[in-house]
mmCIF file of C-alpha atoms in Angstrom:
data_model
loop_
_atom_site.group_PDB
_atom_site.id
_atom_site.type_symbol
_atom_site.label_atom_id
_atom_site.label_comp_id
_atom_site.label_asym_id
_atom_site.label_seq_id
_atom_site.Cartn_x
_atom_site.Cartn_y
_atom_site.Cartn_z
ATOM 1 C CA MET A 1 118.725 126.719 91.274
ATOM 2 C CA LEU A 2 116.462 129.241 92.935
ATOM 3 C CA ALA A 3 113.167 127.813 94.145
ATOM 4 C CA LEU A 4 111.813 131.303 94.768
ATOM 5 C CA LYS A 5 112.801 134.842 93.838
ATOM 6 C CA ILE A 6 110.652 137.822 94.793
ATOM 7 C CA GLN A 7 111.625 141.304 93.624
ATOM 8 C CA ASN A 8 110.023 144.558 94.804
ATOM 9 C CA LEU A 9 106.581 143.111 95.429
ATOM 10 C CA CYS A 10 104.045 145.818 96.326
ATOM 11 C CA LYS A 11 100.368 145.755 97.246
ATOM 12 C CA THR A 12 98.460 148.694 98.704
ATOM 13 C CA TYR A 13 95.233 148.548 100.700
ATOM 14 C CA PRO A 14 93.509 151.489 102.419
ATOM 15 C CA SER A 15 95.069 150.618 105.780
ATOM 16 C CA PHE A 16 98.109 148.534 104.813
ATOM 17 C CA LYS A 17 100.959 148.537 102.299
ATOM 18 C CA LEU A 18 103.237 145.729 101.209
ATOM 19 C CA ASP A 19 106.333 147.770 100.451
ATOM 20 C CA ASN A 20 108.959 146.482 97.954
ATOM 21 C CA VAL A 21 109.225 142.997 99.433
ATOM 22 C CA SER A 22 112.258 141.136 98.086
ATOM 23 C CA PHE A 23 113.879 137.835 99.083
ATOM 24 C CA GLU A 24 114.944 134.533 97.539
ATOM 25 C CA LEU A 25 115.266 130.866 98.466
ATOM 26 C CA GLU A 26 117.544 128.233 96.971
ATOM 27 C CA SER A 27 116.339 124.712 96.267
ATOM 28 C CA GLY A 28 116.840 122.195 99.035
ATOM 29 C CA TYR A 29 116.205 124.501 101.977
ATOM 30 C CA ILE A 30 113.487 125.592 104.395
ATOM 31 C CA MET A 31 112.850 129.299 104.898
ATOM 32 C CA GLY A 32 110.925 130.556 107.896
ATOM 33 C CA PHE A 33 108.808 133.609 107.052
ATOM 34 C CA ILE A 34 108.094 135.374 110.342
ATOM 35 C CA GLY A 35 106.357 138.480 111.639
ATOM 36 C CA ARG A 36 103.527 139.320 113.984
ATOM 37 C CA ASN A 37 99.899 138.943 112.915
ATOM 38 C CA GLY A 38 99.098 141.676 110.386
ATOM 39 C CA ALA A 39 102.731 142.237 109.402
ATOM 40 C CA GLY A 40 102.134 141.170 105.787
ATOM 41 C CA LYS A 41 102.985 137.463 105.660
ATOM 42 C CA THR A 42 99.692 136.300 104.149
ATOM 43 C CA THR A 43 99.465 139.337 101.867
ATOM 44 C CA THR A 44 102.919 138.493 100.522
ATOM 45 C CA LEU A 45 101.930 134.889 99.833
ATOM 46 C CA LYS A 46 98.639 135.869 98.198
ATOM 47 C CA SER A 47 100.341 138.505 96.047
ATOM 48 C CA MET A 48 103.185 136.254 94.913
ATOM 49 C CA LEU A 49 100.702 133.512 93.920
ATOM 50 C CA GLN A 50 98.308 135.940 92.149
ATOM 51 C CA PHE A 51 95.495 135.176 94.602
ATOM 52 C CA VAL A 52 95.314 138.962 94.806
ATOM 53 C CA HIS A 53 96.722 141.162 92.069
ATOM 54 C CA PRO A 54 99.919 142.928 93.207
ATOM 55 C CA ASP A 55 100.482 146.538 92.226
ATOM 56 C CA SER A 56 104.017 145.814 91.052
ATOM 57 C CA GLY A 57 106.921 143.428 91.431
ATOM 58 C CA ASP A 58 108.223 140.177 89.944
ATOM 59 C CA VAL A 59 107.913 136.611 91.202
ATOM 60 C CA PHE A 60 109.855 133.629 89.882
ATOM 61 C CA ILE A 61 109.035 130.162 91.237
ATOM 62 C CA ASN A 62 110.996 127.062 90.210
ATOM 63 C CA GLY A 63 112.372 129.009 87.256
ATOM 64 C CA PHE A 64 108.961 130.178 86.010
ATOM 65 C CA ASP A 65 107.705 133.764 85.856
ATOM 66 C CA ILE A 66 104.259 133.588 87.428
ATOM 67 C CA LYS A 67 102.993 136.418 85.196
ATOM 68 C CA LYS A 68 103.785 134.349 82.090
ATOM 69 C CA ASP A 69 103.584 130.754 83.331
ATOM 70 C CA GLU A 70 100.998 130.706 86.122
ATOM 71 C CA PHE A 71 99.805 127.205 85.195
ATOM 72 C CA ALA A 72 103.349 125.792 85.278
ATOM 73 C CA VAL A 73 104.031 127.532 88.601
ATOM 74 C CA LYS A 74 100.929 126.145 90.271
ATOM 75 C CA ASN A 75 101.706 122.645 89.022
ATOM 76 C CA SER A 76 105.148 122.901 90.644
ATOM 77 C CA ILE A 77 104.030 124.067 94.105
ATOM 78 C CA GLY A 78 101.953 122.861 97.017
ATOM 79 C CA PHE A 79 100.059 125.462 99.031
ATOM 80 C CA VAL A 80 98.794 124.824 102.548
ATOM 81 C CA SER A 81 96.781 127.337 104.534
ATOM 82 C CA GLY A 82 95.432 127.123 108.042
ATOM 83 C CA LEU A 83 92.078 128.160 106.569
ATOM 84 C CA ASP A 84 89.395 125.601 105.758
ATOM 85 C CA GLY A 85 88.761 125.549 102.014
ATOM 86 C CA PHE A 86 87.203 122.111 101.499
ATOM 87 C CA TYR A 87 83.709 120.887 100.653
ATOM 88 C CA ASN A 88 82.904 119.816 104.184
ATOM 89 C CA SER A 89 80.172 117.341 103.338
ATOM 90 C CA LYS A 90 82.429 115.295 101.012
ATOM 91 C CA LYS A 91 84.464 112.271 102.023
ATOM 92 C CA ILE A 92 88.251 112.507 102.020
ATOM 93 C CA LYS A 93 88.553 109.939 99.228
ATOM 94 C CA ASP A 94 86.170 111.957 97.007
ATOM 95 C CA VAL A 95 88.001 115.254 97.568
ATOM 96 C CA THR A 96 91.263 113.500 96.703
ATOM 97 C CA LYS A 97 89.793 111.984 93.538
ATOM 98 C CA VAL A 98 88.859 115.457 92.280
ATOM 99 C CA THR A 99 92.046 117.183 93.467
ATOM 100 C CA LYS A 100 94.477 114.784 91.765
ATOM 101 C CA ARG A 101 92.964 115.599 88.345
ATOM 102 C CA PHE A 102 94.319 119.149 88.506
ATOM 103 C CA PHE A 103 97.976 118.101 88.466
ATOM 104 C CA ASN A 104 100.245 116.699 85.778
ATOM 105 C CA SER A 105 101.726 114.148 88.167
ATOM 106 C CA TRP A 106 100.386 112.367 91.226
ATOM 107 C CA ASN A 107 102.075 109.853 93.523
ATOM 108 C CA ASP A 108 99.442 107.461 94.875
ATOM 109 C CA SER A 109 102.052 105.535 96.830
ATOM 110 C CA LEU A 110 103.225 108.643 98.695
ATOM 111 C CA TYR A 111 99.648 109.773 99.242
ATOM 112 C CA ASN A 112 98.653 106.460 100.817
ATOM 113 C CA GLU A 113 101.790 106.502 102.960
ATOM 114 C CA LEU A 114 100.955 109.981 104.299
ATOM 115 C CA ILE A 115 97.287 109.169 104.842
ATOM 116 C CA GLN A 116 98.356 106.200 106.938
ATOM 117 C CA LYS A 117 101.034 108.213 108.756
ATOM 118 C CA PHE A 118 98.500 110.915 109.657
ATOM 119 C CA ASN A 119 95.838 108.344 110.683
ATOM 120 C CA LEU A 120 93.311 109.757 108.240
ATOM 121 C CA ASP A 121 90.262 107.620 107.498
ATOM 122 C CA GLN A 122 89.361 108.236 103.836
ATOM 123 C CA GLU A 123 85.741 107.280 104.485
ATOM 124 C CA LYS A 124 85.307 110.218 106.850
ATOM 125 C CA THR A 125 83.775 113.483 105.676
ATOM 126 C CA ILE A 126 85.823 116.664 105.927
ATOM 127 C CA LYS A 127 83.469 118.206 108.481
ATOM 128 C CA THR A 128 84.178 115.409 110.961
ATOM 129 C CA LEU A 129 87.925 116.175 111.025
ATOM 130 C CA SER A 130 89.522 118.306 113.706
ATOM 131 C CA ALA A 131 91.317 121.491 112.661
ATOM 132 C CA GLY A 132 94.648 119.725 113.025
ATOM 133 C CA MET A 133 93.577 116.743 110.917
ATOM 134 C CA LYS A 134 92.366 119.067 108.163
ATOM 135 C CA VAL A 135 95.826 120.647 108.056
ATOM 136 C CA LYS A 136 97.457 117.220 107.870
ATOM 137 C CA TYR A 137 95.161 116.315 104.990
ATOM 138 C CA GLN A 138 96.085 119.524 103.152
ATOM 139 C CA ILE A 139 99.770 118.696 103.597
ATOM 140 C CA ALA A 140 99.232 115.199 102.208
ATOM 141 C CA LEU A 141 97.539 116.667 99.115
ATOM 142 C CA ALA A 142 100.258 119.306 98.709
ATOM 143 C CA MET A 143 103.130 116.818 98.793
ATOM 144 C CA CYS A 144 101.755 114.198 96.418
ATOM 145 C CA HIS A 145 102.044 115.880 93.021
ATOM 146 C CA ASP A 146 105.834 116.322 93.091
ATOM 147 C CA ALA A 147 105.619 119.918 94.284
ATOM 148 C CA LYS A 148 109.120 121.347 94.148
ATOM 149 C CA LEU A 149 108.159 124.174 96.512
ATOM 150 C CA LEU A 150 105.779 123.909 99.438
ATOM 151 C CA ILE A 151 104.285 127.217 100.554
ATOM 152 C CA LEU A 152 102.880 126.902 104.054
ATOM 153 C CA ASP A 153 100.762 129.668 105.564
ATOM 154 C CA GLU A 154 100.478 129.118 109.344
ATOM 155 C CA PRO A 155 100.041 125.353 108.882
ATOM 156 C CA THR A 156 100.852 124.258 112.439
ATOM 157 C CA SER A 157 98.759 126.756 114.406
ATOM 158 C CA GLY A 158 95.960 124.231 115.044
ATOM 159 C CA LEU A 159 98.203 121.299 115.951
ATOM 160 C CA ASP A 160 99.344 119.924 119.278
ATOM 161 C CA PRO A 161 103.112 119.917 120.049
ATOM 162 C CA VAL A 162 103.585 116.238 119.131
ATOM 163 C CA SER A 163 101.880 116.647 115.744
ATOM 164 C CA ARG A 164 103.901 119.816 115.067
ATOM 165 C CA ASP A 165 107.117 117.951 115.809
ATOM 166 C CA GLU A 166 106.104 115.138 113.432
ATOM 167 C CA LEU A 167 105.470 117.656 110.657
ATOM 168 C CA VAL A 168 108.788 119.409 111.234
ATOM 169 C CA MET A 169 110.607 116.086 110.768
ATOM 170 C CA LEU A 170 108.505 115.387 107.666
ATOM 171 C CA PHE A 171 109.470 118.780 106.217
ATOM 172 C CA GLN A 172 113.164 118.104 106.856
ATOM 173 C CA ASP A 173 112.897 114.765 105.031
ATOM 174 C CA TYR A 174 111.059 116.482 102.166
ATOM 175 C CA VAL A 175 113.931 118.859 101.358
ATOM 176 C CA ALA A 176 116.737 116.368 102.041
ATOM 177 C CA ASP A 177 117.148 115.444 98.361
ATOM 178 C CA GLY A 178 118.131 119.027 97.497
ATOM 179 C CA GLU A 179 115.381 119.321 94.885
ATOM 180 C CA HIS A 180 112.491 120.367 97.122
ATOM 181 C CA SER A 181 112.075 123.533 99.188
ATOM 182 C CA ILE A 182 109.685 124.992 101.730
ATOM 183 C CA LEU A 183 108.581 128.541 102.503
ATOM 184 C CA PHE A 184 107.139 128.237 106.010
ATOM 185 C CA SER A 185 105.119 131.252 107.178
ATOM 186 C CA THR A 186 104.405 131.109 110.900
ATOM 187 C CA HIS A 187 104.494 132.976 114.185
ATOM 188 C CA ILE A 188 105.261 129.759 116.097
ATOM 189 C CA THR A 189 109.005 130.347 116.100
ATOM 190 C CA SER A 190 109.808 127.215 118.117
ATOM 191 C CA ASP A 191 108.974 125.136 115.015
ATOM 192 C CA LEU A 192 111.442 127.157 112.956
ATOM 193 C CA GLU A 193 114.186 126.776 115.572
ATOM 194 C CA LYS A 194 114.127 123.071 114.708
ATOM 195 C CA CYS A 195 114.086 123.171 110.926
ATOM 196 C CA ALA A 196 114.603 126.547 109.218
ATOM 197 C CA ASP A 197 117.781 127.068 107.201
ATOM 198 C CA TYR A 198 116.856 130.683 106.415
ATOM 199 C CA ILE A 199 114.745 133.326 108.124
ATOM 200 C CA THR A 200 112.928 136.238 106.498
ATOM 201 C CA TYR A 201 111.368 138.725 108.896
ATOM 202 C CA ILE A 202 108.626 141.102 107.772
ATOM 203 C CA LYS A 203 107.434 144.054 109.850
ATOM 204 C CA ASN A 204 104.707 146.532 108.845
ATOM 205 C CA GLY A 205 104.844 145.368 105.229
ATOM 206 C CA LYS A 206 108.629 145.694 104.865
ATOM 207 C CA ILE A 207 111.374 143.080 105.012
ATOM 208 C CA LEU A 208 113.412 143.839 108.108
ATOM 209 C CA LYS A 209 116.002 141.126 107.542
ATOM 210 C CA SER A 210 116.520 138.003 105.409
ATOM 211 C CA SER A 211 119.497 135.677 105.875
ATOM 212 C CA ASP A 212 120.544 132.185 106.850
ATOM 213 C CA SER A 213 119.216 131.311 110.300
ATOM 214 C CA VAL A 214 122.615 131.263 112.024
ATOM 215 C CA THR A 215 123.556 134.712 110.742
ATOM 216 C CA PHE A 216 120.068 135.997 111.539
ATOM 217 C CA LYS A 217 120.236 134.951 115.185
ATOM 218 C CA GLU A 218 123.886 135.904 115.692
ATOM 219 C CA SER A 219 123.244 139.433 114.440
ATOM 220 C CA TYR A 220 121.344 140.178 117.680
ATOM 221 C CA LEU A 221 122.205 139.909 121.386
ATOM 222 C CA LEU A 222 120.142 140.203 124.553
ATOM 223 C CA VAL A 223 121.486 142.603 127.170
ATOM 224 C CA SER A 224 120.527 143.328 130.773
ATOM 225 C CA GLY A 225 122.085 145.460 133.469
ATOM 226 C CA LYS A 226 121.726 148.053 136.197
ATOM 227 C CA LYS A 227 119.778 151.243 135.656
ATOM 228 C CA ASP A 228 122.814 153.292 136.698
ATOM 229 C CA ASP A 229 124.724 151.965 133.682
ATOM 230 C CA LEU A 230 122.038 153.037 131.228
ATOM 231 C CA THR A 231 123.247 156.201 129.488
ATOM 232 C CA GLU A 232 121.363 158.067 126.775
ATOM 233 C CA GLU A 233 123.842 156.750 124.207
ATOM 234 C CA LEU A 234 123.193 153.166 125.267
ATOM 235 C CA LYS A 235 119.425 153.721 125.253
ATOM 236 C CA SER A 236 119.645 154.706 121.596
ATOM 237 C CA LYS A 237 121.287 151.368 120.749
ATOM 238 C CA ILE A 238 118.797 149.119 122.545
ATOM 239 C CA ILE A 239 115.936 147.510 120.641
ATOM 240 C CA GLY A 240 112.818 146.968 122.734
ATOM 241 C CA LEU A 241 114.227 148.551 125.886
ATOM 242 C CA HIS A 242 112.384 147.685 129.089
ATOM 243 C CA VAL A 243 113.369 149.484 132.302
ATOM 244 C CA HIS A 244 112.126 148.029 135.580
ATOM 245 C CA SER A 245 112.806 148.345 139.308
ATOM 246 C CA LEU A 246 115.804 146.002 139.211
ATOM 247 C CA GLY A 247 117.457 147.391 136.091
ATOM 248 C CA PHE A 248 116.891 147.135 132.365
ATOM 249 C CA GLU A 249 116.818 144.587 129.568
ATOM 250 C CA GLY A 250 116.603 144.712 125.797
ATOM 251 C CA MET A 251 118.261 143.645 122.581
ATOM 252 C CA ILE A 252 121.156 145.083 120.601
ATOM 253 C CA LEU A 253 122.864 144.489 117.285
ATOM 254 C CA SER A 254 125.936 142.274 117.677
ATOM 255 C CA GLU A 255 128.118 145.028 116.236
ATOM 256 C CA ASP A 256 127.368 147.133 119.346
ATOM 257 C CA ARG A 257 128.545 144.470 121.796
ATOM 258 C CA GLU A 258 131.635 146.345 123.016
ATOM 259 C CA LYS A 259 129.524 149.302 124.136
ATOM 260 C CA PHE A 260 127.728 146.986 126.594
ATOM 261 C CA SER A 261 130.754 145.314 128.192
ATOM 262 C CA MET A 262 129.370 146.056 131.682
ATOM 263 C CA CYS A 263 126.106 144.188 130.918
ATOM 264 C CA GLU A 264 125.061 140.569 130.948
ATOM 265 C CA ILE A 265 124.886 139.392 127.326
ATOM 266 C CA THR A 266 123.130 136.273 126.030
ATOM 267 C CA GLN A 267 122.073 134.851 122.671
ATOM 268 C CA PRO A 268 118.389 135.417 121.766
ATOM 269 C CA SER A 269 115.901 132.924 120.396
ATOM 270 C CA LEU A 270 113.801 133.734 117.330
ATOM 271 C CA GLU A 271 110.948 134.548 119.686
ATOM 272 C CA ASP A 272 113.162 136.987 121.616
ATOM 273 C CA ILE A 273 114.135 138.710 118.371
ATOM 274 C CA MET A 274 110.508 139.102 117.324
ATOM 275 C CA VAL A 275 109.336 140.318 120.719
ATOM 276 C CA HIS A 276 112.030 142.992 121.061
ATOM 277 C CA ASN A 277 111.688 144.212 117.481
ATOM 278 C CA GLU A 278 107.931 144.597 117.930
ATOM 279 C CA ARG A 279 108.085 146.495 121.233
#
């Protein structure tokens, strides 16, 4: 079953356009949604969830058409944003009491387990929490109403490396039953290296590539060599070419490997792929 299917999603602003965004995610997997700040990640998420009205396109989540079944869709998802959207003067336990009423199902046992795991004191007010603890609280709320799809918009940006690693392991456990899925929008690619089964890369409002993570990474190669070996033909094949006093370096498509037999070739990380594509 498809957890998410987006077809030709468009949204135009005076200075930005989301241009026919399409991708899909099967149940039981984690998809990393990457791109530099301003590339269109948040606009895509807001448009697909009807937080802003898209100009055109279709969105199906957990088998529901969001245009026809918005209530059913929002009962079947958990949304976490790095932004602070709480009533800051309220205690955690009071925010939870109100939040749980909005959903058809709620798992108190799981909620209490996560609250304990995240070391959250329910007597504390929201305003006393650090940015990282607020994110952890949002994640606890998002997971506890049997959300089949978690949609995470830059959730780990305010967390320290240890907390980020804990969340990555939690996300992996969450999808392990094959019935839950995660769309994980972030520019912290090291988190995705650990957990993402699929990668979708957006650049300037357009999907540059969407595939399983192994295929995504293996479709690119890093190259470096001497300046004397750099012909005009080779220059045209290099993504993010950087020429310096000792030679050159850049990235190529794997299909062009034979043309660079005289160069040093290595496998890129997700961060390398982003950096070279954005140069």
